[in-house]
Amino acid sequence: MPRVSAGHLAARREQILDGARACFSRYGYEGATVRRLEEATGLSRGAIFHHFGDKDSLFLELARQDSRRMAQVVADQGLVQVMRDVLADAALGGTGISWLGTRLEISRRLRTDPAFRADWEKHSRELTEAVQGRLERQRQAGVVRPDVPIPVLTRYLELAFEGLISHLAMGLPADDLRSALDVVESSVRRG
Amino acid sequence: MPRVSAGHLAARREQILDGARACFSRYGYEGATVRRLEEATGLSRGAIFHHFGDKDSLFLELARQDSRRMAQVVADQGLVQVMRDVLADAALGGTGISWLGTRLEISRRLRTDPAFRADWEKHSRELTEAVQGRLERQRQAGVVRPDVPIPVLTRYLELAFEGLISHLAMGLPADDLRSALDVVESSVRRG
């Protein structure tokens, strides 16, 4: 095997993850065939699976990366902003940086696979903690309504988020969703 | 075949539907085997499928019945009350009159089966119209906030409903959900 620098290796992994994200987002987990993953990444199956073992490992690495990034955006901008991003992305047909592709498959596994649910708990909790931490800081800044406990507002925002993912997954009408998110946002704010 | 009265026939169909509802609710669609349907209804498979043809027809009849009843409760008491019923039922382990069992399978089919989605559209619309009609009457009665259009509030309530179903389906923590529903309810109300 040729020697490659650590930087080159990391860049190659990112190239694969970015292509795979677009591919899962567009075709769903089942529809993201090896041939389509090759097209989306511009690399051969040999190169892809040299870095990630198999399709499931590739998906899980992507899902973990998405989950960490989502927790970061939540910490910086709040879960409502993540919902707006997901919605804007869905309106564009799911191209660009999309969390919807991995979220749908994650939701499906959480519903149907108790072992996965236990494995994934750490990531679910990470997201919950990011939402909670953000709400606490926003409350201290006087932005969040003072009359409802933070864990309740956290659960409320998570319900809206799960509803949005489910709604988009079921292909239900997307009109008025942006305005519905305004209602979600205003209902956690003071006054 | 022995002659039976129309009343007897209707009672027998109800007996089957009630038993099947409990069975689907407890075991899910896949887990509701013919043997379990026999146990739950107290009838033989011959009697069950004499009335409903096959398991899928039985399920769809139940789903349609649940959907009509749900639209009725929505018209009378609002979608938030349906959510409270679903939550109370889930807390009891899904026994009693449960919409969760059929809703989960309906959600799954809506996500994965475009033909079913087209078939089911009438029922989705019926529920949406029930939510909208209720909100309009409540607004005339001065209960609903006047500053957000009714279609937006309708979509908002549907998002919360879908989020609740999804949340329960994923087996995520149920604490604080009742209080989160209070936030949903208060955010559609006036001041």
Short mmCIF file of C-alpha atoms in Angstrom, two decimals:
data_model
loop_
_atom_site.label_atom_id
_atom_site.label_comp_id
_atom_site.label_asym_id
_atom_site.label_seq_id
_atom_site.Cartn_x
_atom_site.Cartn_y
_atom_site.Cartn_z
CA MET A 1 0.00 0.00 0.00
CA PRO A 2 1.27 3.49 -0.80
CA ARG A 3 2.10 5.67 2.16
CA VAL A 4 -0.36 8.48 2.65
CA SER A 5 -0.23 11.38 5.05
CA ALA A 6 -2.69 11.64 7.96
CA GLY A 7 -4.03 14.81 6.35
CA HIS A 8 -4.70 13.04 3.09
CA LEU A 9 -6.45 10.21 4.92
CA ALA A 10 -8.70 12.59 6.83
CA ALA A 11 -9.54 14.47 3.62
CA ARG A 12 -10.43 11.21 1.90
CA ARG A 13 -12.71 10.20 4.77
CA GLU A 14 -14.46 13.56 4.61
CA GLN A 15 -14.90 13.19 0.85
CA ILE A 16 -16.59 9.83 1.41
CA LEU A 17 -18.79 11.09 4.26
CA ASP A 18 -19.93 14.15 2.29
CA GLY A 19 -20.83 12.11 -0.77
CA ALA A 20 -22.53 9.45 1.32
CA ARG A 21 -24.57 12.08 3.19
CA ALA A 22 -25.96 13.43 -0.08
CA CYS A 23 -26.62 9.87 -1.25
CA PHE A 24 -28.47 8.73 1.93
CA SER A 25 -30.37 11.99 1.95
CA ARG A 26 -31.53 11.55 -1.63
CA TYR A 27 -32.22 7.82 -1.74
CA GLY A 28 -32.74 6.80 1.88
CA TYR A 29 -30.76 4.07 3.58
CA GLU A 30 -32.08 1.16 1.51
CA GLY A 31 -31.92 3.09 -1.75
CA ALA A 32 -28.30 4.17 -1.24
CA THR A 33 -26.81 1.25 -3.16
CA VAL A 34 -23.07 0.66 -3.42
CA ARG A 35 -23.16 1.85 -7.03
CA ARG A 36 -24.88 5.09 -5.99
CA LEU A 37 -22.38 5.55 -3.15
CA GLU A 38 -19.60 5.21 -5.73
CA GLU A 39 -21.21 7.85 -7.94
CA ALA A 40 -21.87 10.22 -5.04
CA THR A 41 -18.35 9.99 -3.62
CA GLY A 42 -16.49 9.70 -6.92
CA LEU A 43 -14.61 6.72 -5.49
CA SER A 44 -14.62 2.96 -6.04
CA ARG A 45 -16.33 0.59 -3.60
CA GLY A 46 -12.86 -0.70 -2.73
CA ALA A 47 -11.76 2.77 -1.64
CA ILE A 48 -14.99 3.45 0.25
CA PHE A 49 -14.99 0.23 2.22
CA HIS A 50 -11.27 0.41 2.85
CA HIS A 51 -12.10 3.45 5.00
CA PHE A 52 -15.43 2.40 6.51
CA GLY A 53 -15.70 -1.38 6.42
CA ASP A 54 -19.25 -1.68 5.16
CA LYS A 55 -22.33 0.37 4.34
CA ASP A 56 -23.76 0.11 7.84
CA SER A 57 -20.52 1.32 9.46
CA LEU A 58 -20.38 4.18 6.98
CA PHE A 59 -23.96 5.12 7.81
CA LEU A 60 -23.35 4.97 11.56
CA GLU A 61 -20.23 7.14 11.30
CA LEU A 62 -22.26 9.65 9.32
CA ALA A 63 -25.13 9.53 11.81
CA ARG A 64 -22.74 10.09 14.73
CA GLN A 65 -21.09 13.00 12.89
CA ASP A 66 -24.51 14.52 12.09
CA SER A 67 -25.62 14.06 15.68
CA ARG A 68 -22.53 15.83 17.05
CA ARG A 69 -22.92 18.68 14.55
CA MET A 70 -26.60 18.96 15.35
CA ALA A 71 -25.84 19.19 19.08
CA GLN A 72 -23.32 21.93 18.22
CA VAL A 73 -25.84 23.96 16.20
CA VAL A 74 -28.39 23.45 18.98
CA ALA A 75 -25.89 24.75 21.55
CA ASP A 76 -25.11 27.80 19.40
CA GLN A 77 -28.47 28.60 17.79
CA GLY A 78 -31.16 26.40 19.34
CA LEU A 79 -33.26 23.44 18.17
CA VAL A 80 -35.72 25.69 16.33
CA GLN A 81 -32.87 26.74 14.04
CA VAL A 82 -32.07 23.08 13.36
CA MET A 83 -35.73 22.59 12.43
CA ARG A 84 -35.57 25.58 10.08
CA ASP A 85 -32.44 24.11 8.47
CA VAL A 86 -34.10 20.72 8.02
CA LEU A 87 -37.17 22.36 6.51
CA ALA A 88 -35.17 24.58 4.14
CA ASP A 89 -33.17 21.57 3.07
CA ALA A 90 -36.29 19.46 2.48
CA ALA A 91 -37.77 22.29 0.38
CA LEU A 92 -34.68 22.11 -1.81
CA GLY A 93 -35.30 18.41 -2.38
CA GLY A 94 -32.89 17.28 0.27
CA THR A 95 -29.64 18.40 -1.37
CA GLY A 96 -26.95 20.37 0.42
CA ILE A 97 -26.03 19.62 4.01
CA SER A 98 -28.89 17.47 5.15
CA TRP A 99 -29.66 15.94 8.51
CA LEU A 100 -32.94 14.54 7.31
CA GLY A 101 -31.39 11.55 5.58
CA THR A 102 -29.68 10.18 8.67
CA ARG A 103 -32.46 11.27 11.08
CA LEU A 104 -35.11 9.25 9.25
CA GLU A 105 -33.08 6.06 9.37
CA ILE A 106 -32.11 6.72 13.01
CA SER A 107 -35.80 7.20 13.87
CA ARG A 108 -36.69 3.97 12.11
CA ARG A 109 -34.02 2.03 14.01
CA LEU A 110 -35.04 3.58 17.32
CA ARG A 111 -38.60 2.42 16.71
CA THR A 112 -37.79 -1.09 15.58
CA ASP A 113 -34.48 -2.10 17.17
CA PRO A 114 -34.17 -2.10 21.00
CA ALA A 115 -30.43 -2.94 20.84
CA PHE A 116 -29.79 0.07 18.62
CA ARG A 117 -31.93 2.18 20.94
CA ALA A 118 -29.66 1.30 23.87
CA ASP A 119 -26.53 2.00 21.78
CA TRP A 120 -27.85 5.31 20.56
CA GLU A 121 -28.98 6.57 23.96
CA LYS A 122 -25.73 8.47 24.48
CA HIS A 123 -26.41 10.50 21.32
CA SER A 124 -30.08 11.12 22.19
CA ARG A 125 -28.97 12.35 25.61
CA GLU A 126 -26.28 14.58 24.08
CA LEU A 127 -28.92 16.32 21.98
CA THR A 128 -31.30 16.66 24.93
CA GLU A 129 -28.51 18.18 27.02
CA ALA A 130 -27.64 20.62 24.26
CA VAL A 131 -31.28 21.77 24.07
CA GLN A 132 -31.49 22.06 27.84
CA GLY A 133 -28.19 23.95 28.16
CA ARG A 134 -29.17 26.39 25.46
CA LEU A 135 -32.57 27.03 27.11
CA GLU A 136 -30.89 27.62 30.47
CA ARG A 137 -28.50 30.18 28.99
CA GLN A 138 -31.34 31.85 27.12
CA ARG A 139 -33.38 32.01 30.27
CA GLN A 140 -30.52 33.68 32.12
CA ALA A 141 -30.37 36.16 29.26
CA GLY A 142 -34.06 36.88 29.81
CA VAL A 143 -35.17 35.51 26.43
CA VAL A 144 -36.98 32.34 27.58
CA ARG A 145 -40.34 32.40 29.37
CA PRO A 146 -39.84 32.06 33.12
CA ASP A 147 -43.06 30.17 34.00
CA VAL A 148 -42.32 26.69 32.63
CA PRO A 149 -39.49 24.43 33.90
CA ILE A 150 -36.59 23.98 31.48
CA PRO A 151 -36.99 20.16 31.22
CA VAL A 152 -40.61 20.68 30.11
CA LEU A 153 -39.61 23.23 27.46
CA THR A 154 -36.86 20.83 26.34
CA ARG A 155 -39.37 18.02 25.91
CA TYR A 156 -41.73 20.38 24.12
CA LEU A 157 -39.07 21.38 21.57
CA GLU A 158 -38.09 17.76 21.06
CA LEU A 159 -41.74 16.86 20.35
CA ALA A 160 -41.90 19.57 17.69
CA PHE A 161 -38.62 18.36 16.19
CA GLU A 162 -39.77 14.74 16.07
CA GLY A 163 -43.10 15.84 14.61
CA LEU A 164 -41.31 17.75 11.85
CA ILE A 165 -39.11 14.79 10.93
CA SER A 166 -42.12 12.46 10.96
CA HIS A 167 -44.23 14.90 8.94
CA LEU A 168 -41.58 15.24 6.23
CA ALA A 169 -40.99 11.49 6.23
CA MET A 170 -44.69 10.83 5.63
CA GLY A 171 -44.66 13.22 2.68
CA LEU A 172 -47.49 15.30 4.18
CA PRO A 173 -48.13 18.85 2.91
CA ALA A 174 -45.25 21.20 3.81
CA ASP A 175 -47.20 24.44 3.52
CA ASP A 176 -47.49 26.49 6.70
CA LEU A 177 -44.66 24.55 8.36
CA ARG A 178 -42.40 27.61 8.54
CA SER A 179 -45.13 29.61 10.22
CA ALA A 180 -45.87 26.67 12.54
CA LEU A 181 -42.20 26.79 13.60
CA ASP A 182 -42.67 30.50 14.38
CA VAL A 183 -45.43 29.45 16.80
CA VAL A 184 -43.08 26.87 18.35
CA GLU A 185 -40.36 29.48 18.75
CA SER A 186 -42.59 32.19 20.16
CA SER A 187 -44.12 29.80 22.69
CA VAL A 188 -40.80 29.24 24.45
CA ARG A 189 -40.01 32.95 24.53
CA ARG A 190 -40.84 35.47 27.21
CA GLY A 191 -43.96 37.53 26.68
CA MET B 1 -74.79 -21.38 7.26
CA PRO B 2 -77.12 -20.57 10.15
CA ARG B 3 -79.26 -17.48 9.72
CA VAL B 4 -78.15 -14.64 11.94
CA SER B 5 -79.75 -11.27 12.57
CA ALA B 6 -78.14 -8.04 11.35
CA GLY B 7 -77.80 -7.01 14.98
CA HIS B 8 -75.95 -10.18 15.84
CA LEU B 9 -73.66 -9.70 12.86
CA ALA B 10 -72.83 -6.12 13.82
CA ALA B 11 -72.17 -7.19 17.42
CA ARG B 12 -69.85 -9.94 16.22
CA ARG B 13 -67.92 -7.49 14.01
CA GLU B 14 -67.55 -5.11 16.97
CA GLN B 15 -66.31 -7.97 19.16
CA ILE B 16 -63.64 -8.77 16.58
CA LEU B 17 -62.63 -5.13 16.09
CA ASP B 18 -62.35 -4.51 19.84
CA GLY B 19 -60.23 -7.60 20.42
CA ALA B 20 -58.08 -6.84 17.38
CA ARG B 21 -57.52 -3.25 18.53
CA ALA B 22 -56.17 -4.45 21.88
CA CYS B 23 -54.04 -7.02 20.07
CA PHE B 24 -52.51 -4.58 17.53
CA SER B 25 -51.98 -2.08 20.30
CA ARG B 26 -50.11 -4.57 22.45
CA TYR B 27 -48.08 -6.45 19.85
CA GLY B 28 -47.90 -4.09 16.88
CA TYR B 29 -48.99 -5.05 13.39
CA GLU B 30 -46.33 -7.68 12.77
CA GLY B 31 -46.61 -9.15 16.26
CA ALA B 32 -50.39 -9.53 16.09
CA THR B 33 -50.33 -13.10 14.85
CA VAL B 34 -53.47 -15.01 13.92
CA ARG B 35 -53.17 -17.03 17.12
CA ARG B 36 -53.00 -13.85 19.20
CA LEU B 37 -55.95 -12.39 17.29
CA GLU B 38 -57.90 -15.53 18.19
CA GLU B 39 -57.00 -15.15 21.86
CA ALA B 40 -57.80 -11.44 21.90
CA THR B 41 -61.17 -11.79 20.20
CA GLY B 42 -62.19 -15.13 21.77
CA LEU B 43 -63.05 -16.39 18.27
CA SER B 44 -61.54 -18.84 15.81
CA ARG B 45 -59.57 -17.69 12.78
CA GLY B 46 -62.41 -19.02 10.65
CA ALA B 47 -64.90 -16.72 12.36
CA ILE B 48 -62.53 -13.73 12.25
CA PHE B 49 -61.68 -14.01 8.58
CA HIS B 50 -65.28 -14.81 7.65
CA HIS B 51 -66.01 -11.24 8.71
CA PHE B 52 -62.88 -9.43 7.55
CA GLY B 53 -61.23 -11.48 4.80
CA ASP B 54 -57.63 -11.27 6.01
CA LYS B 55 -55.44 -9.63 8.63
CA ASP B 56 -54.67 -6.62 6.46
CA SER B 57 -58.37 -5.93 5.76
CA LEU B 58 -59.11 -6.29 9.46
CA PHE B 59 -56.34 -3.82 10.28
CA LEU B 60 -57.50 -1.30 7.67
CA GLU B 61 -61.10 -1.48 8.89
CA LEU B 62 -59.85 -0.83 12.41
CA ALA B 63 -57.62 2.02 11.24
CA ARG B 64 -60.54 3.64 9.38
CA GLN B 65 -62.77 3.25 12.45
CA ASP B 66 -60.08 4.74 14.70
CA SER B 67 -59.53 7.60 12.26
CA ARG B 68 -63.26 8.44 12.18
CA ARG B 69 -63.49 8.27 15.97
CA MET B 70 -60.40 10.40 16.33
CA ALA B 71 -61.86 13.04 13.99
CA GLN B 72 -65.01 12.95 16.14
CA VAL B 73 -63.10 13.49 19.40
CA VAL B 74 -61.10 16.25 17.70
CA ALA B 75 -64.33 17.96 16.60
CA ASP B 76 -65.78 17.72 20.11
CA GLN B 77 -62.74 18.21 22.33
CA GLY B 78 -59.74 19.16 20.17
CA LEU B 79 -56.53 17.44 19.08
CA VAL B 80 -54.79 18.20 22.36
CA GLN B 81 -57.36 16.01 24.09
CA VAL B 82 -56.61 13.18 21.65
CA MET B 83 -52.93 13.58 22.54
CA ARG B 84 -53.75 13.40 26.23
CA ASP B 85 -55.77 10.22 25.61
CA VAL B 86 -52.92 8.64 23.66
CA LEU B 87 -50.46 9.56 26.41
CA ALA B 88 -52.68 8.26 29.21
CA ASP B 89 -53.17 5.06 27.28
CA ALA B 90 -49.43 4.63 26.65
CA ALA B 91 -48.76 5.15 30.37
CA LEU B 92 -51.11 2.24 31.08
CA GLY B 93 -49.05 0.04 28.80
CA GLY B 94 -51.31 0.50 25.80
CA THR B 95 -54.38 -1.31 27.10
CA GLY B 96 -57.88 0.12 26.96
CA ILE B 97 -59.11 2.06 23.96
CA SER B 98 -55.91 2.80 22.13
CA TRP B 99 -55.25 4.76 18.97
CA LEU B 100 -51.54 4.32 19.28
CA GLY B 101 -51.54 0.79 17.85
CA THR B 102 -53.15 1.73 14.57
CA ARG B 103 -51.45 5.15 14.34
CA LEU B 104 -47.97 3.67 14.46
CA GLU B 105 -48.66 1.25 11.63
CA ILE B 106 -50.43 3.98 9.64
CA SER B 107 -47.40 6.26 10.11
CA ARG B 108 -45.09 3.49 8.98
CA ARG B 109 -47.13 2.85 5.83
CA LEU B 110 -47.37 6.57 5.06
CA ARG B 111 -43.59 6.79 5.23
CA THR B 112 -42.82 3.72 3.18
CA ASP B 113 -45.73 3.14 0.80
CA PRO B 114 -46.71 5.91 -1.68
CA ALA B 115 -49.77 3.94 -2.89
CA PHE B 116 -51.08 3.68 0.67
CA ARG B 117 -50.33 7.37 1.16
CA ALA B 118 -52.59 8.23 -1.78
CA ASP B 119 -55.32 5.89 -0.48
CA TRP B 120 -55.14 7.28 3.01
CA GLU B 121 -55.17 10.95 1.98
CA LYS B 122 -58.94 11.17 2.51
CA HIS B 123 -58.51 10.17 6.16
CA SER B 124 -55.55 12.51 6.72
CA ARG B 125 -57.65 15.33 5.27
CA GLU B 126 -60.64 14.41 7.42
CA LEU B 127 -58.51 14.77 10.54
CA THR B 128 -57.00 18.06 9.34
CA GLU B 129 -60.49 19.42 8.64
CA ALA B 130 -61.69 18.36 12.08
CA VAL B 131 -58.76 20.19 13.71
CA GLN B 132 -59.36 23.26 11.58
CA GLY B 133 -63.12 23.30 12.19
CA ARG B 134 -62.63 22.99 15.92
CA LEU B 135 -60.09 25.84 15.96
CA GLU B 136 -62.45 28.06 13.96
CA ARG B 137 -65.30 27.47 16.41
CA GLN B 138 -62.97 28.04 19.36
CA ARG B 139 -61.73 31.25 17.83
CA GLN B 140 -65.31 32.49 17.40
CA ALA B 141 -65.84 31.63 21.06
CA GLY B 142 -62.84 33.81 21.89
CA VAL B 143 -60.71 30.95 23.21
CA VAL B 144 -58.10 30.73 20.44
CA ARG B 145 -55.39 33.38 19.92
CA PRO B 146 -56.39 35.80 17.19
CA ASP B 147 -52.93 36.63 15.81
CA VAL B 148 -52.06 33.41 13.93
CA PRO B 149 -54.03 32.07 10.91
CA ILE B 150 -56.08 28.93 11.61
CA PRO B 151 -54.25 26.79 8.97
CA VAL B 152 -50.96 27.59 10.72
CA LEU B 153 -52.33 26.63 14.14
CA THR B 154 -53.74 23.46 12.56
CA ARG B 155 -50.34 22.52 11.16
CA TYR B 156 -48.73 23.36 14.51
CA LEU B 157 -51.08 21.01 16.40
CA GLU B 158 -50.53 18.26 13.83
CA LEU B 159 -46.75 18.61 14.26
CA ALA B 160 -47.13 18.16 18.01
CA PHE B 161 -49.40 15.15 17.48
CA GLU B 162 -46.98 13.49 15.05
CA GLY B 163 -44.11 14.24 17.41
CA LEU B 164 -45.95 12.57 20.28
CA ILE B 165 -46.69 9.43 18.24
CA SER B 166 -43.08 9.30 17.03
CA HIS B 167 -41.71 9.90 20.53
CA LEU B 168 -43.75 7.09 22.03
CA ALA B 169 -42.90 4.79 19.12
CA MET B 170 -39.19 5.37 19.68
CA GLY B 171 -39.56 4.46 23.34
CA LEU B 172 -38.04 7.77 24.44
CA PRO B 173 -38.54 9.01 28.03
CA ALA B 174 -42.20 9.90 28.71
CA ASP B 175 -41.57 12.19 31.69
CA ASP B 176 -42.64 15.80 31.23
CA LEU B 177 -44.79 14.93 28.21
CA ARG B 178 -48.02 15.90 29.97
CA SER B 179 -46.57 19.26 30.90
CA ALA B 180 -45.22 19.66 27.37
CA LEU B 181 -48.80 19.16 26.11
CA ASP B 182 -49.88 21.95 28.46
CA VAL B 183 -47.42 24.22 26.63
CA VAL B 184 -48.88 23.10 23.29
CA GLU B 185 -52.40 23.83 24.50
CA SER B 186 -51.61 27.20 26.03
CA SER B 187 -49.79 28.35 22.92
CA VAL B 188 -52.93 28.12 20.76
CA ARG B 189 -55.03 29.93 23.36
CA ARG B 190 -55.65 33.60 23.70
CA GLY B 191 -53.24 35.49 25.98
#
